[in-house]
Coordinates of C-alpha atoms in Angstrom, one line a residue:
Chain A
M1 CA 3.6 9.9 4.3
L2 CA 6.2 12.6 3.6
E3 CA 8.0 12.2 0.2
I4 CA 11.1 14.1 -1.0
R5 CA 12.9 14.0 -4.4
W6 CA 16.4 15.3 -4.7
H7 CA 17.9 16.5 -8.0
S8 CA 21.7 16.3 -8.0
R9 CA 24.8 15.5 -9.9
A10 CA 26.5 12.2 -9.0
G11 CA 29.3 13.2 -6.6
Q12 CA 27.4 16.1 -5.0
G13 CA 26.3 14.0 -2.1
A14 CA 22.5 13.6 -2.6
V15 CA 22.6 9.9 -1.6
T16 CA 24.6 10.8 1.6
G17 CA 22.2 13.6 2.2
A18 CA 19.1 11.5 1.8
K19 CA 20.5 8.7 4.0
G20 CA 21.7 11.2 6.6
L21 CA 18.2 12.8 6.7
A22 CA 16.7 9.4 7.0
D23 CA 19.0 8.5 9.8
V24 CA 18.2 11.7 11.8
I25 CA 14.5 11.2 11.3
S26 CA 14.7 7.6 12.4
T27 CA 16.0 8.5 15.8
T28 CA 12.7 10.2 16.5
G29 CA 10.8 6.9 16.1
K30 CA 9.5 7.5 12.6
H31 CA 9.9 5.0 9.7
V32 CA 12.1 6.0 6.8
Q33 CA 13.3 5.0 3.4
A34 CA 16.1 6.6 1.3
F35 CA 17.1 5.5 -2.2
A36 CA 18.4 6.8 -5.5
F37 CA 18.4 6.3 -9.3
Y38 CA 21.9 5.7 -10.2
G39 CA 21.7 5.2 -14.0
S40 CA 25.2 4.9 -15.4
A41 CA 26.6 6.4 -12.2
K42 CA 29.2 8.6 -13.8
R43 CA 30.4 11.5 -11.8
G44 CA 28.7 14.7 -12.9
A45 CA 25.7 12.9 -14.4
A46 CA 22.2 14.2 -13.4
M47 CA 20.6 11.8 -10.9
T48 CA 17.8 11.8 -8.4
A49 CA 17.5 10.5 -4.8
Y50 CA 14.4 10.0 -2.7
N51 CA 13.2 10.0 0.9
R52 CA 10.0 8.6 2.3
V53 CA 8.9 9.2 6.0
D54 CA 5.9 7.8 7.7
D55 CA 4.5 6.8 11.1
E56 CA 4.1 3.2 9.9
M57 CA 6.8 0.9 8.4
V58 CA 7.4 2.0 4.8
L59 CA 6.4 -0.9 2.6
N60 CA 6.0 0.9 -0.7
H61 CA 9.0 0.2 -3.0
E62 CA 7.8 1.8 -6.1
K63 CA 10.1 4.4 -7.6
Y64 CA 7.2 6.6 -8.8
M65 CA 6.7 9.5 -6.4
K66 CA 4.6 12.7 -6.2
P67 CA 6.9 14.6 -4.0
D68 CA 5.9 16.9 -1.1
Y69 CA 9.4 18.5 -1.4
V70 CA 11.8 18.8 -4.3
F71 CA 15.4 19.7 -3.4
V72 CA 17.6 20.9 -6.3
I73 CA 21.2 21.0 -5.1
D74 CA 22.9 21.8 -8.4
P75 CA 21.9 25.2 -9.9
S76 CA 22.0 24.0 -13.6
L77 CA 19.5 21.2 -13.0
T78 CA 16.7 23.7 -12.6
Y79 CA 17.0 24.3 -16.3
T80 CA 18.1 20.9 -17.7
A81 CA 16.2 18.4 -15.5
D82 CA 12.5 17.8 -15.2
I83 CA 12.4 19.1 -11.6
T84 CA 8.6 19.6 -11.7
A85 CA 7.8 16.0 -12.8
N86 CA 4.8 14.6 -10.9
H87 CA 4.1 18.0 -9.4
K88 CA 1.2 18.3 -7.1
D89 CA -0.5 21.6 -5.9
D90 CA 1.3 21.7 -2.6
T91 CA 4.8 20.5 -3.7
I92 CA 7.4 22.8 -2.2
Y93 CA 10.7 23.5 -4.1
I94 CA 14.0 24.4 -2.4
I95 CA 16.4 25.3 -5.1
T96 CA 20.2 26.1 -5.0
T97 CA 20.8 29.3 -6.9
H98 CA 22.6 32.6 -6.6
L99 CA 19.5 34.3 -8.0
D100 CA 16.6 35.6 -5.9
R101 CA 13.2 33.9 -6.2
D102 CA 11.8 36.4 -8.8
E103 CA 14.9 36.3 -11.0
L104 CA 14.9 32.5 -10.8
I105 CA 11.2 32.2 -11.8
S106 CA 11.6 34.6 -14.7
E107 CA 14.5 32.4 -16.0
A108 CA 12.7 29.1 -15.3
P109 CA 9.1 29.9 -16.1
K110 CA 8.0 26.3 -15.2
L111 CA 8.3 27.4 -11.5
K112 CA 5.7 30.1 -11.9
G113 CA 2.8 29.8 -9.5
K114 CA 4.7 27.1 -7.5
T115 CA 6.0 27.4 -3.9
V116 CA 9.7 28.1 -4.3
Y117 CA 12.4 28.8 -1.8
T118 CA 16.0 29.7 -2.8
V119 CA 19.3 29.2 -1.1
D120 CA 22.9 29.3 -2.5
C121 CA 24.1 25.9 -1.2
I122 CA 27.1 25.9 -3.6
T123 CA 28.5 29.2 -2.4
I124 CA 27.8 28.2 1.2
A125 CA 29.5 24.9 0.8
Q126 CA 32.5 26.5 -0.9
E127 CA 32.9 29.1 1.8
T128 CA 32.5 26.7 4.8
I129 CA 33.5 23.2 3.7
G130 CA 35.9 24.4 1.0
R131 CA 34.3 22.2 -1.7
A132 CA 31.1 22.4 -3.7
I133 CA 29.3 19.7 -1.8
P134 CA 25.8 21.2 -1.4
N135 CA 24.0 18.3 0.4
T136 CA 24.2 19.3 4.1
P137 CA 23.3 22.9 3.5
M138 CA 20.2 21.8 1.7
L139 CA 19.2 20.0 4.9
G140 CA 19.7 23.2 6.9
A141 CA 17.4 25.0 4.5
F142 CA 14.9 22.2 4.7
M143 CA 14.8 22.4 8.5
K144 CA 13.9 26.1 8.2
V145 CA 11.2 25.7 5.5
S146 CA 9.6 22.6 7.0
K147 CA 10.1 23.4 10.7
M148 CA 10.6 19.7 11.1
Y149 CA 13.1 19.9 14.0
D150 CA 14.8 22.5 16.0
I151 CA 18.0 23.3 14.2
E152 CA 20.2 22.6 17.2
F153 CA 18.7 19.1 17.6
F154 CA 19.2 18.5 13.9
K155 CA 22.8 19.6 14.0
E156 CA 23.6 17.4 17.0
N157 CA 22.2 14.4 15.2
M158 CA 24.0 15.2 11.9
K159 CA 27.3 15.4 13.9
R160 CA 26.7 11.7 14.8
V161 CA 25.8 10.8 11.2
L162 CA 29.0 12.5 9.9
E163 CA 31.2 11.2 12.8
K164 CA 33.6 9.3 10.5
L165 CA 34.7 12.5 8.8
P166 CA 37.6 14.5 10.3
P167 CA 36.4 16.9 13.1
K168 CA 37.3 20.0 11.1
I169 CA 35.0 18.9 8.2
V170 CA 32.2 18.0 10.6
D171 CA 32.4 21.5 12.1
A172 CA 32.4 23.1 8.7
N173 CA 29.3 21.1 7.8
M174 CA 27.6 22.4 10.9
L175 CA 28.4 26.0 9.8
A176 CA 27.1 25.2 6.4
I177 CA 23.8 23.8 7.8
Q178 CA 23.4 26.9 10.0
R179 CA 24.1 29.3 7.2
A180 CA 21.6 27.7 4.8
Y181 CA 19.1 27.7 7.7
D182 CA 19.6 31.4 8.1
E183 CA 19.8 32.3 4.5
V184 CA 17.0 30.4 2.8
K185 CA 14.3 32.7 1.5
Chain B
M1 CA 39.4 -11.6 20.0
A2 CA 37.4 -9.5 17.6
E3 CA 36.3 -6.1 18.9
K4 CA 32.6 -5.6 19.6
M5 CA 30.6 -3.0 17.8
E6 CA 27.9 -0.9 19.6
L7 CA 24.8 -0.8 17.5
R8 CA 21.7 1.3 18.1
E9 CA 18.4 -0.6 18.5
V10 CA 17.4 0.6 15.1
E11 CA 20.0 1.5 12.5
V12 CA 19.3 3.1 9.1
W13 CA 21.0 0.6 6.8
D14 CA 20.6 -0.5 3.2
G15 CA 20.3 -4.2 2.4
N16 CA 24.0 -4.5 1.5
H17 CA 25.2 -3.0 4.8
A18 CA 22.7 -5.1 6.7
A19 CA 24.1 -8.3 5.2
A20 CA 27.7 -7.2 5.8
Q21 CA 26.9 -6.5 9.4
A22 CA 25.4 -10.0 9.7
L23 CA 28.5 -11.6 8.3
R24 CA 30.5 -9.7 10.9
Q25 CA 28.3 -10.6 13.8
V26 CA 28.5 -14.4 13.0
Q27 CA 32.3 -14.0 12.6
V28 CA 32.7 -15.6 9.2
D29 CA 36.1 -17.2 9.0
V30 CA 36.7 -16.8 5.3
V31 CA 35.2 -14.6 2.5
A32 CA 36.6 -15.3 -0.9
A33 CA 35.1 -12.7 -3.3
Y34 CA 35.2 -11.0 -6.6
P35 CA 33.0 -7.9 -6.2
I36 CA 30.3 -7.0 -8.7
T37 CA 27.5 -4.4 -8.7
P38 CA 25.2 -4.2 -6.9
S39 CA 26.5 -6.7 -4.3
T40 CA 30.0 -5.1 -3.9
P41 CA 29.3 -3.4 -0.5
I42 CA 28.6 -6.7 1.2
V43 CA 32.1 -8.1 0.7
E44 CA 33.7 -4.6 0.9
G45 CA 31.9 -4.2 4.2
Y46 CA 33.2 -7.5 5.6
A47 CA 36.7 -6.6 4.4
K48 CA 36.5 -3.2 6.2
F49 CA 35.3 -4.9 9.4
L50 CA 38.2 -7.3 9.2
A51 CA 40.7 -4.5 8.6
D52 CA 39.3 -2.6 11.5
G53 CA 39.5 -5.5 13.9
Y54 CA 35.8 -6.2 14.2
V55 CA 36.0 -9.7 12.8
E56 CA 38.6 -12.5 13.0
G57 CA 38.8 -14.1 9.6
E58 CA 40.4 -13.9 6.2
F59 CA 39.4 -12.1 3.0
V60 CA 40.7 -13.9 -0.1
M61 CA 41.0 -11.8 -3.2
V62 CA 40.5 -13.9 -6.3
E63 CA 40.5 -13.4 -10.1
S64 CA 36.9 -14.3 -10.9
E65 CA 33.6 -15.3 -9.4
H66 CA 34.3 -18.9 -10.4
A67 CA 37.5 -18.7 -8.2
A68 CA 35.5 -16.9 -5.5
M69 CA 33.2 -19.8 -5.0
S70 CA 36.0 -22.3 -5.5
G71 CA 37.9 -20.6 -2.7
C72 CA 34.8 -20.8 -0.5
I73 CA 34.5 -24.5 -1.3
G74 CA 38.1 -25.1 -0.3
A75 CA 37.7 -23.1 2.9
S76 CA 34.5 -24.7 3.8
A77 CA 35.8 -28.2 3.2
A78 CA 38.8 -27.3 5.4
G79 CA 36.4 -26.6 8.2
G80 CA 35.6 -22.9 8.4
R81 CA 32.5 -20.7 8.4
V82 CA 32.3 -19.3 4.9
A83 CA 30.3 -16.7 3.0
T84 CA 30.5 -14.5 -0.1
A85 CA 28.2 -12.4 -2.3
T86 CA 27.6 -11.9 -6.0
S87 CA 25.1 -10.7 -8.6
S88 CA 24.1 -11.3 -12.2
Q89 CA 27.0 -12.0 -14.6
G90 CA 29.2 -12.9 -11.6
L91 CA 26.7 -15.5 -10.5
A92 CA 26.5 -16.8 -14.1
L93 CA 30.2 -17.5 -14.0
M94 CA 29.9 -19.0 -10.5
V95 CA 27.1 -21.4 -11.3
E96 CA 29.3 -24.4 -12.1
T97 CA 30.8 -24.3 -8.6
L98 CA 27.4 -23.8 -6.9
Y99 CA 26.6 -27.4 -7.9
Q100 CA 29.9 -28.6 -6.5
A101 CA 29.3 -26.8 -3.2
A102 CA 25.8 -28.4 -2.8
G103 CA 26.9 -31.8 -3.9
M104 CA 29.8 -31.8 -1.5
R105 CA 27.4 -30.7 1.3
L106 CA 29.3 -27.6 2.3
P107 CA 27.3 -25.1 4.3
I108 CA 28.4 -22.0 2.5
I109 CA 26.3 -18.8 2.6
L110 CA 25.9 -16.8 -0.6
N111 CA 24.2 -13.4 -0.6
I112 CA 22.9 -12.8 -4.1
V113 CA 21.9 -9.2 -4.8
N114 CA 19.5 -9.9 -7.7
R115 CA 20.3 -8.1 -11.0
A116 CA 19.4 -8.5 -14.6
L117 CA 21.5 -10.6 -17.0
A118 CA 23.0 -9.1 -20.1
A119 CA 22.6 -8.4 -23.0
P120 CA 21.8 -5.6 -23.0
L121 CA 24.0 -4.9 -20.0
N122 CA 22.0 -3.6 -17.0
V123 CA 23.0 -3.3 -13.4
N124 CA 19.5 -3.0 -12.0
G125 CA 17.3 -5.4 -10.1
D126 CA 15.4 -8.4 -11.5
H127 CA 15.2 -12.0 -10.7
S128 CA 16.9 -13.6 -13.7
D129 CA 19.9 -14.6 -11.7
M130 CA 17.8 -16.1 -8.9
Y131 CA 16.2 -18.5 -11.4
L132 CA 19.5 -19.2 -13.1
C133 CA 20.7 -21.3 -10.1
R134 CA 17.4 -22.7 -9.0
D135 CA 18.3 -26.3 -9.6
S136 CA 21.8 -26.1 -8.1
G137 CA 20.8 -27.8 -4.9
W138 CA 21.1 -24.7 -2.7
I139 CA 18.5 -23.6 -0.2
Q140 CA 17.1 -20.2 -1.3
L141 CA 15.6 -17.6 1.0
N142 CA 14.2 -14.3 -0.2
A143 CA 14.4 -11.0 1.6
F144 CA 11.8 -8.3 0.8
S145 CA 13.6 -5.4 2.7
P146 CA 16.9 -4.6 4.4
Q147 CA 15.5 -6.0 7.6
G148 CA 15.0 -9.4 5.8
A149 CA 18.5 -9.3 4.3
Y150 CA 19.9 -8.9 7.9
D151 CA 17.7 -11.5 9.6
L152 CA 17.8 -14.2 6.9
N153 CA 21.6 -14.3 7.1
F154 CA 21.5 -15.5 10.7
I155 CA 18.7 -17.9 9.9
A156 CA 20.6 -19.3 6.9
F157 CA 23.8 -20.0 8.8
K158 CA 21.8 -21.8 11.5
I159 CA 20.0 -23.9 8.9
S160 CA 22.9 -24.8 6.6
E161 CA 25.5 -25.5 9.3
D162 CA 23.2 -28.0 11.1
H163 CA 24.9 -31.4 10.8
D164 CA 21.6 -33.0 9.8
I165 CA 21.3 -30.5 6.9
R166 CA 24.8 -29.5 5.5
I167 CA 23.3 -27.8 2.5
P168 CA 24.5 -24.3 1.4
S169 CA 22.1 -21.4 1.4
I170 CA 21.5 -18.4 -0.8
I171 CA 19.9 -15.2 0.5
N172 CA 18.3 -13.2 -2.3
Q173 CA 17.7 -9.5 -2.1
D174 CA 16.6 -7.1 -4.9
G175 CA 19.4 -5.1 -6.5
F176 CA 19.1 -1.4 -5.6
M177 CA 15.5 -1.7 -4.4
T178 CA 16.8 -3.5 -1.3
S179 CA 20.6 -3.4 -1.6
H180 CA 20.9 0.4 -2.0
T181 CA 17.7 1.4 -0.2
A182 CA 18.2 2.6 3.4
Q183 CA 15.5 1.7 5.9
G184 CA 15.3 1.2 9.6
V185 CA 16.8 -2.2 10.6
A186 CA 16.1 -3.5 14.1
T187 CA 19.5 -4.9 15.2
L188 CA 20.7 -7.7 17.4
D189 CA 23.7 -6.9 19.7
D190 CA 26.8 -8.8 18.8
D191 CA 26.6 -11.5 21.5
T192 CA 22.9 -12.2 20.9
A193 CA 23.5 -12.5 17.1
F194 CA 26.5 -14.7 17.5
N195 CA 24.9 -17.0 20.0
F196 CA 21.8 -17.5 17.9
V197 CA 24.0 -19.1 15.3
G198 CA 26.6 -20.5 17.7
E199 CA 30.2 -21.6 17.2
F200 CA 30.9 -23.2 13.9
K201 CA 31.1 -27.0 14.3
P202 CA 33.2 -28.6 11.6
M203 CA 32.2 -32.0 10.1
N204 CA 34.5 -34.2 8.1
D205 CA 36.9 -31.2 7.8
M206 CA 40.0 -31.7 5.8
L207 CA 42.1 -30.0 8.4
D208 CA 41.2 -32.6 11.0
L209 CA 44.4 -34.6 10.4
E210 CA 43.5 -37.3 12.9
H211 CA 40.6 -38.3 10.7
P212 CA 41.6 -38.0 7.0
V213 CA 38.8 -37.6 4.5
T214 CA 38.4 -37.1 0.8
H215 CA 36.2 -34.3 -0.7
G216 CA 35.1 -33.8 -4.2
V217 CA 35.4 -37.4 -5.4
Q218 CA 34.3 -38.9 -8.7
A219 CA 31.2 -41.2 -8.7
E220 CA 30.2 -42.6 -12.1
E221 CA 27.1 -44.7 -13.0
D222 CA 27.8 -46.9 -10.0
W223 CA 27.1 -44.2 -7.2
H224 CA 26.3 -40.8 -8.7
F225 CA 22.5 -41.3 -8.7
E226 CA 22.5 -42.4 -5.1
H227 CA 24.4 -39.3 -4.1
K228 CA 22.0 -37.0 -6.0
A229 CA 19.0 -38.9 -4.7
R230 CA 20.1 -38.5 -1.1
Q231 CA 20.8 -34.8 -1.6
H232 CA 17.3 -34.3 -3.0
N233 CA 15.8 -36.5 -0.3
D234 CA 17.3 -34.3 2.4
M235 CA 16.1 -31.1 0.6
M236 CA 12.6 -32.6 0.4
T237 CA 12.3 -34.1 3.9
K238 CA 14.7 -32.4 6.3
V239 CA 15.2 -28.9 5.2
M240 CA 11.7 -27.5 5.5
P241 CA 11.2 -28.6 9.1
K242 CA 14.5 -27.2 10.0
I243 CA 13.6 -23.9 8.3
E244 CA 10.3 -23.7 10.2
K245 CA 12.0 -24.5 13.5
T246 CA 14.7 -21.9 12.9
F247 CA 12.0 -19.3 12.0
A248 CA 10.3 -20.1 15.2
E249 CA 13.5 -19.8 17.2
F250 CA 14.2 -16.5 15.5
E251 CA 10.8 -15.2 16.4
A252 CA 11.2 -16.2 20.0
L253 CA 14.4 -14.2 20.1
T254 CA 13.5 -11.1 18.2
G255 CA 9.7 -11.0 17.8
R256 CA 10.1 -10.9 14.1
K257 CA 8.1 -13.6 12.4
Y258 CA 9.1 -15.3 9.1
S259 CA 7.1 -17.9 7.3
V260 CA 7.9 -20.3 4.4
V261 CA 5.1 -18.7 2.5
E262 CA 4.1 -15.2 3.7
S263 CA 0.4 -14.6 3.6
Y264 CA -1.1 -11.1 4.0
D265 CA -4.8 -10.5 4.2
M266 CA -5.5 -14.0 2.9
E267 CA -8.1 -15.2 5.5
D268 CA -11.1 -14.2 3.4
A269 CA -9.3 -13.1 0.2
E270 CA -10.9 -13.8 -3.2
L271 CA -8.0 -12.2 -5.2
C272 CA -4.3 -12.8 -4.7
V273 CA -1.0 -11.6 -6.1
V274 CA 1.9 -14.1 -5.7
C275 CA 5.4 -12.6 -6.0
T276 CA 8.7 -12.3 -4.3
G277 CA 11.2 -9.6 -3.3
T278 CA 10.3 -6.0 -2.7
S279 CA 7.2 -6.3 -4.9
V280 CA 5.6 -8.3 -2.0
E281 CA 5.6 -5.3 0.2
T282 CA 4.4 -2.9 -2.5
A283 CA 1.6 -5.3 -3.3
R284 CA 0.6 -5.4 0.4
V285 CA 0.2 -1.6 0.3
V286 CA -2.1 -1.9 -2.7
A287 CA -4.1 -4.8 -1.2
T288 CA -4.6 -2.8 2.0
Q289 CA -5.8 0.2 -0.1
L290 CA -8.2 -2.0 -2.1
R291 CA -9.6 -3.6 1.1
A292 CA -10.8 -0.1 2.0
D293 CA -12.9 -0.1 -1.2
G294 CA -14.4 -3.6 -0.3
I295 CA -12.2 -5.6 -2.7
K296 CA -11.0 -8.8 -1.0
A297 CA -7.4 -8.6 -2.0
G298 CA -4.5 -10.6 -0.5
V299 CA -0.9 -11.1 -1.2
V300 CA 1.3 -14.3 -1.0
G301 CA 5.1 -13.7 -0.8
I302 CA 7.6 -16.5 -1.6
R303 CA 10.0 -16.4 1.4
V304 CA 11.5 -19.8 0.7
F305 CA 12.1 -20.6 -3.0
R306 CA 14.2 -23.8 -2.5
P307 CA 13.1 -26.2 -1.3
F308 CA 10.0 -25.2 -3.1
P309 CA 7.0 -24.8 -0.7
F310 CA 4.7 -27.0 -2.8
E311 CA 2.2 -27.9 0.0
Q312 CA 2.4 -24.5 1.7
I313 CA 1.6 -22.7 -1.5
A314 CA -1.4 -25.0 -2.3
A315 CA -2.7 -24.4 1.3
A316 CA -2.2 -20.6 1.1
L317 CA -4.2 -20.4 -2.2
D318 CA -6.9 -22.9 -1.3
G319 CA -10.3 -21.4 -2.0
I320 CA -9.0 -18.2 -3.6
K321 CA -11.0 -17.3 -6.7
A322 CA -8.3 -15.7 -8.9
V323 CA -4.5 -15.6 -8.6
A324 CA -1.9 -13.6 -10.5
V325 CA 1.7 -14.9 -10.4
L326 CA 4.3 -12.2 -11.0
D327 CA 7.7 -13.1 -12.6
R328 CA 10.5 -10.6 -12.6
S329 CA 12.6 -12.4 -15.2
A330 CA 12.6 -12.9 -18.9
P331 CA 10.8 -16.1 -19.6
G332 CA 12.8 -17.0 -22.6
G333 CA 10.1 -18.7 -24.6
A334 CA 8.1 -20.2 -21.7
P335 CA 5.5 -19.3 -19.1
G336 CA 7.1 -17.5 -16.1
A337 CA 9.4 -19.5 -13.8
L338 CA 7.3 -18.8 -10.7
F339 CA 4.0 -19.2 -12.7
N340 CA 5.0 -22.7 -13.7
E341 CA 5.9 -23.8 -10.2
I342 CA 2.8 -22.3 -8.6
S343 CA 0.6 -23.9 -11.3
S344 CA 2.2 -27.3 -10.6
A345 CA 1.4 -26.9 -6.9
L346 CA -2.2 -26.1 -7.6
Y347 CA -3.0 -28.4 -10.5
S348 CA -4.0 -31.5 -8.5
R349 CA -6.1 -29.6 -6.0
D350 CA -9.9 -29.8 -6.2
N351 CA -10.4 -26.2 -5.3
R352 CA -7.8 -24.7 -7.5
P353 CA -8.1 -20.9 -8.4
L354 CA -8.0 -19.3 -11.8
I355 CA -4.4 -18.5 -12.5
S356 CA -2.7 -16.0 -14.8
G357 CA 0.9 -14.8 -15.1
Y358 CA 2.5 -11.4 -15.5
I359 CA 6.1 -10.6 -16.5
Y360 CA 7.2 -7.3 -15.0
G361 CA 10.1 -5.2 -13.8
L362 CA 12.9 -6.4 -16.0
G363 CA 16.2 -4.5 -15.6
G364 CA 14.8 -2.6 -12.7
R365 CA 11.7 -1.3 -14.4
D366 CA 9.4 0.2 -11.8
L367 CA 6.4 -1.8 -10.5
T368 CA 4.0 1.0 -9.5
R369 CA 1.0 0.8 -7.3
A370 CA -1.1 1.8 -10.3
H371 CA 0.1 -1.3 -12.1
L372 CA -1.0 -3.4 -9.2
V373 CA -4.4 -1.7 -9.0
D374 CA -5.0 -2.5 -12.7
L375 CA -3.8 -6.1 -12.1
Y376 CA -6.2 -6.7 -9.2
S377 CA -9.1 -5.3 -11.3
E378 CA -8.3 -7.9 -14.0
L379 CA -8.3 -10.5 -11.3
Q380 CA -11.7 -9.3 -10.1
A381 CA -13.1 -9.6 -13.7
N382 CA -11.7 -13.1 -13.9
A383 CA -13.3 -14.0 -10.6
D384 CA -16.6 -12.5 -11.6
A385 CA -16.6 -14.4 -14.9
G386 CA -15.4 -17.7 -13.4
K387 CA -12.7 -17.9 -16.1
V388 CA -9.5 -16.2 -17.1
L389 CA -10.5 -13.5 -19.5
T390 CA -7.0 -12.4 -20.4
P391 CA -4.1 -14.3 -22.1
L392 CA -2.2 -16.4 -19.5
Q393 CA 1.0 -14.4 -19.9
Q394 CA 0.9 -10.6 -20.0
F395 CA 3.7 -8.1 -19.8
I396 CA 3.2 -5.1 -17.6
G397 CA 5.2 -1.8 -17.6
V398 CA 6.8 -2.3 -21.0
R399 CA 6.7 0.4 -23.6
G400 CA 5.0 -0.1 -27.0
P401 CA 2.0 -2.2 -27.8
K402 CA 0.6 -4.4 -25.1
L403 CA 2.3 -7.8 -25.1
S404 CA 0.5 -11.0 -24.2
Y405 CA 0.9 -14.7 -25.0
L406 CA -0.7 -18.1 -24.4

């Protein structure tokens, strides 16, 4: 069982990202689950979304999770949200920030000794999509860190997931995914 | 003609989208709706399919949930295939008309996305609304996952619209835990789905002007009781065989097997958790995990809540040593709703198990695997002692001092 927790602000696309990831993984025959805690669901409020992936049907519906990966797609949440909740020794963090890893850890000491990757999803999204929607770049970074799928395979499938968007936006998302894949450290 | 939609063999859908797709595939003629969280995407989905030409029908926007079901009643009496969806406070306002629909024998399908009742206001999932309308005379089927929300819609239309049945059906799914959780859903293609349910065949429809009929009449002391008795008689004698037959037909078509009472690992079980909704699946995970440690744990899930599977429950729990019944609704000064009904099914059996009740998960509070492991260990202690060692009603997952009663 692979488990992922997303930290986001409502409106930044974590739910779409989690469902998109689930959709792509499902095409390879694995079983998936994607859900979120909405709370009061106000735009800008801190929220979490979740993925489960397994070879068997996912029957577990508890919200409690000890994640294998934590995605932080809003830079400020590293400081204000409990992103290390239910940490286990091998939890991997992929964090949106303009800082490099050492700078980030010195500013957020709770990440000390943990496996941390950094990528600036916000800037990437602004420069490619034209809006600060950092969900798809995070998935590009995840593909690099996890080596889950070949990036071309992943992009082809994400194109299908995003097919209802205008073609220009889909292309911009593909650029964003590739840039985050290349830039995550 | 409505356009066909190409679906992949497995789509990643949440429970709401799965239900909306089912309403499209059976080509519902009329949806009258007043959207409410967390059920909104079901009727929104139908409206979008309609606007995009994927369904031939009509969406009626109304001013309240009471009007929504009233519109459904009118459309159903007129002779159409009719459905809607609601939750919580919306259902509370709709309840009066639910009794009308059942009494008028109109085969309407209602998707309830289960949610807590205020106050305090809460949009998350519990079963308070499910129990609110339990005596309304509707068939009630419970989904445990998005796949169930999809499949049970087809099954419900086929049961309700049968001219021997003519009783409306509710499909319950857990707010957020099913309705907003995306999982793989094995789909039916449009023709297969539609043909399973078939063309709608009206009966005593008001728009059949050759054969005028009256709907919604008054019947005082002279006839009211006979109408209610006949309605109950059909629920008690005709519906369960029809449900079982439809489950078997659905299995023959899809390979997916549904049962009135879903038993998991019950063949040699000594301990059993009885519940409904997503908790059934979480409990299965825990029972499997405990089996590896040699604990004979099983799970019974309530798939059909109305008509109540009295005999099937008693049979499923026959010979079990200790049973816990889980209720996801505020009991309001009584034992849990499900606890009471399960107890009544077991009381007259010679071999009845020890039984205890648990209130959990109100307003969407998480039911964790750890809670269930603790619960099974209490059951093991009861089984070993040959008596219930705890109070009959305990609260799990609530903050503050441990609450227990009875």
